[in-house]
Amino acid sequence: AVPGSTVELGCSARGDPAPQVQWHKEHGDLPWGRHEVDREHTLHLYAVTSADAGAYVCTAQSQLGTAAATTFLHV
C-alpha cells in the first residue's frame, strides 16, 4: 500500500448461526481512530503508515467452532 492511502481487507465468513467476526493485528493494535469494520466484515484502514504494516487476522467464531485467516500488509 502507498503511505497515506486507504486499505480494505476483506473477510468472508458465513454460517448458521452467523459467526461473530473480529479483526486484530498479529503483533500490535489496530490503528486507533483510523480503522473500521463494515457490515460485510471488511476492515478499512485509513491514512496508512509504515507502522501499519504487518499481519492482520480475521477470526470467525460460532457455536460450531472457530476459523481464522491471515493477510499481510506491506506499506
PDB file of C-alpha atoms in Angstrom:
ATOM      1  CA  ALA A   1       0.000   0.000   0.000  1.00  0.00           C
ATOM      2  CA  VAL A   2       1.082   3.578  -0.541  1.00  0.00           C
ATOM      3  CA  PRO A   3       1.556   5.630   2.650  1.00  0.00           C
ATOM      4  CA  GLY A   4      -1.475   7.847   3.260  1.00  0.00           C
ATOM      5  CA  SER A   5      -3.835   5.634   1.268  1.00  0.00           C
ATOM      6  CA  THR A   6      -6.884   3.668   2.394  1.00  0.00           C
ATOM      7  CA  VAL A   7      -6.640  -0.127   2.513  1.00  0.00           C
ATOM      8  CA  GLU A   8      -9.535  -2.589   2.531  1.00  0.00           C
ATOM      9  CA  LEU A   9      -9.005  -6.134   3.807  1.00  0.00           C
ATOM     10  CA  GLY A  10     -11.898  -8.497   3.123  1.00  0.00           C
ATOM     11  CA  CYS A  11     -13.087 -11.350   5.293  1.00  0.00           C
ATOM     12  CA  SER A  12     -15.840 -13.696   4.165  1.00  0.00           C
ATOM     13  CA  ALA A  13     -17.484 -15.744   6.900  1.00  0.00           C
ATOM     14  CA  ARG A  14     -20.858 -17.436   6.661  1.00  0.00           C
ATOM     15  CA  GLY A  15     -22.722 -19.983   8.700  1.00  0.00           C
ATOM     16  CA  ASP A  16     -25.879 -20.874  10.554  1.00  0.00           C
ATOM     17  CA  PRO A  17     -25.827 -19.493  13.133  1.00  0.00           C
ATOM     18  CA  ALA A  18     -23.973 -16.499  11.710  1.00  0.00           C
ATOM     19  CA  PRO A  19     -20.449 -16.293  13.135  1.00  0.00           C
ATOM     20  CA  GLN A  20     -19.057 -13.374  15.111  1.00  0.00           C
ATOM     21  CA  VAL A  21     -16.196 -11.822  13.138  1.00  0.00           C
ATOM     22  CA  GLN A  22     -13.287  -9.907  14.644  1.00  0.00           C
ATOM     23  CA  TRP A  23     -10.114  -8.393  13.227  1.00  0.00           C
ATOM     24  CA  HIS A  24      -6.822  -7.916  15.046  1.00  0.00           C
ATOM     25  CA  LYS A  25      -3.235  -7.174  14.164  1.00  0.00           C
ATOM     26  CA  GLU A  26      -0.950 -10.105  14.915  1.00  0.00           C
ATOM     27  CA  HIS A  27       1.737  -8.000  16.631  1.00  0.00           C
ATOM     28  CA  GLY A  28       0.150  -4.813  17.921  1.00  0.00           C
ATOM     29  CA  ASP A  29      -3.132  -2.982  17.888  1.00  0.00           C
ATOM     30  CA  LEU A  30      -5.336  -1.849  15.047  1.00  0.00           C
ATOM     31  CA  PRO A  31      -4.562   1.818  14.281  1.00  0.00           C
ATOM     32  CA  TRP A  32      -6.517   3.852  16.832  1.00  0.00           C
ATOM     33  CA  GLY A  33      -9.029   6.189  15.204  1.00  0.00           C
ATOM     34  CA  ARG A  34      -8.050   5.099  11.686  1.00  0.00           C
ATOM     35  CA  HIS A  35      -9.923   1.850  11.179  1.00  0.00           C
ATOM     36  CA  GLU A  36     -13.448   0.488  10.944  1.00  0.00           C
ATOM     37  CA  VAL A  37     -15.110  -2.814  10.125  1.00  0.00           C
ATOM     38  CA  ASP A  38     -18.218  -2.672   7.949  1.00  0.00           C
ATOM     39  CA  ARG A  39     -21.272  -4.946   7.860  1.00  0.00           C
ATOM     40  CA  GLU A  40     -19.573  -7.259   5.344  1.00  0.00           C
ATOM     41  CA  HIS A  41     -16.638  -7.723   7.790  1.00  0.00           C
ATOM     42  CA  THR A  42     -14.236  -5.696   5.606  1.00  0.00           C
ATOM     43  CA  LEU A  43     -11.503  -3.959   7.584  1.00  0.00           C
ATOM     44  CA  HIS A  44     -10.865  -0.402   6.381  1.00  0.00           C
ATOM     45  CA  LEU A  45      -7.532   1.183   7.358  1.00  0.00           C
ATOM     46  CA  TYR A  46      -7.274   4.926   6.697  1.00  0.00           C
ATOM     47  CA  ALA A  47      -4.139   7.031   6.075  1.00  0.00           C
ATOM     48  CA  VAL A  48      -1.857   4.010   6.427  1.00  0.00           C
ATOM     49  CA  THR A  49       1.699   4.450   7.632  1.00  0.00           C
ATOM     50  CA  SER A  50       4.691   2.118   7.722  1.00  0.00           C
ATOM     51  CA  ALA A  51       3.721   1.281  11.329  1.00  0.00           C
ATOM     52  CA  ASP A  52       0.523  -0.333   9.971  1.00  0.00           C
ATOM     53  CA  ALA A  53       2.494  -2.931   8.004  1.00  0.00           C
ATOM     54  CA  GLY A  54       2.233  -6.488   9.260  1.00  0.00           C
ATOM     55  CA  ALA A  55      -0.100  -9.439   9.619  1.00  0.00           C
ATOM     56  CA  TYR A  56      -3.836  -8.928  10.126  1.00  0.00           C
ATOM     57  CA  VAL A  57      -6.037 -11.783  11.302  1.00  0.00           C
ATOM     58  CA  CYS A  58      -9.752 -12.218  10.698  1.00  0.00           C
ATOM     59  CA  THR A  59     -11.364 -14.647  13.152  1.00  0.00           C
ATOM     60  CA  ALA A  60     -14.880 -16.052  12.751  1.00  0.00           C
ATOM     61  CA  GLN A  61     -16.410 -17.848  15.719  1.00  0.00           C
ATOM     62  CA  SER A  62     -19.740 -19.578  16.313  1.00  0.00           C
ATOM     63  CA  GLN A  63     -21.063 -22.465  18.380  1.00  0.00           C
ATOM     64  CA  LEU A  64     -19.745 -24.772  15.659  1.00  0.00           C
ATOM     65  CA  GLY A  65     -16.134 -23.652  16.004  1.00  0.00           C
ATOM     66  CA  THR A  66     -13.575 -21.060  15.034  1.00  0.00           C
ATOM     67  CA  ALA A  67     -11.822 -20.266  11.758  1.00  0.00           C
ATOM     68  CA  ALA A  68      -9.109 -17.700  11.124  1.00  0.00           C
ATOM     69  CA  ALA A  69      -7.370 -16.238   8.085  1.00  0.00           C
ATOM     70  CA  THR A  70      -4.264 -14.066   7.963  1.00  0.00           C
ATOM     71  CA  THR A  71      -3.283 -11.451   5.388  1.00  0.00           C
ATOM     72  CA  PHE A  72      -0.129  -9.373   5.216  1.00  0.00           C
ATOM     73  CA  LEU A  73       0.010  -5.632   4.591  1.00  0.00           C
ATOM     74  CA  HIS A  74       3.150  -4.059   3.138  1.00  0.00           C
ATOM     75  CA  VAL A  75       3.398  -0.251   3.223  1.00  0.00           C
TER      76      VAL A  75
END
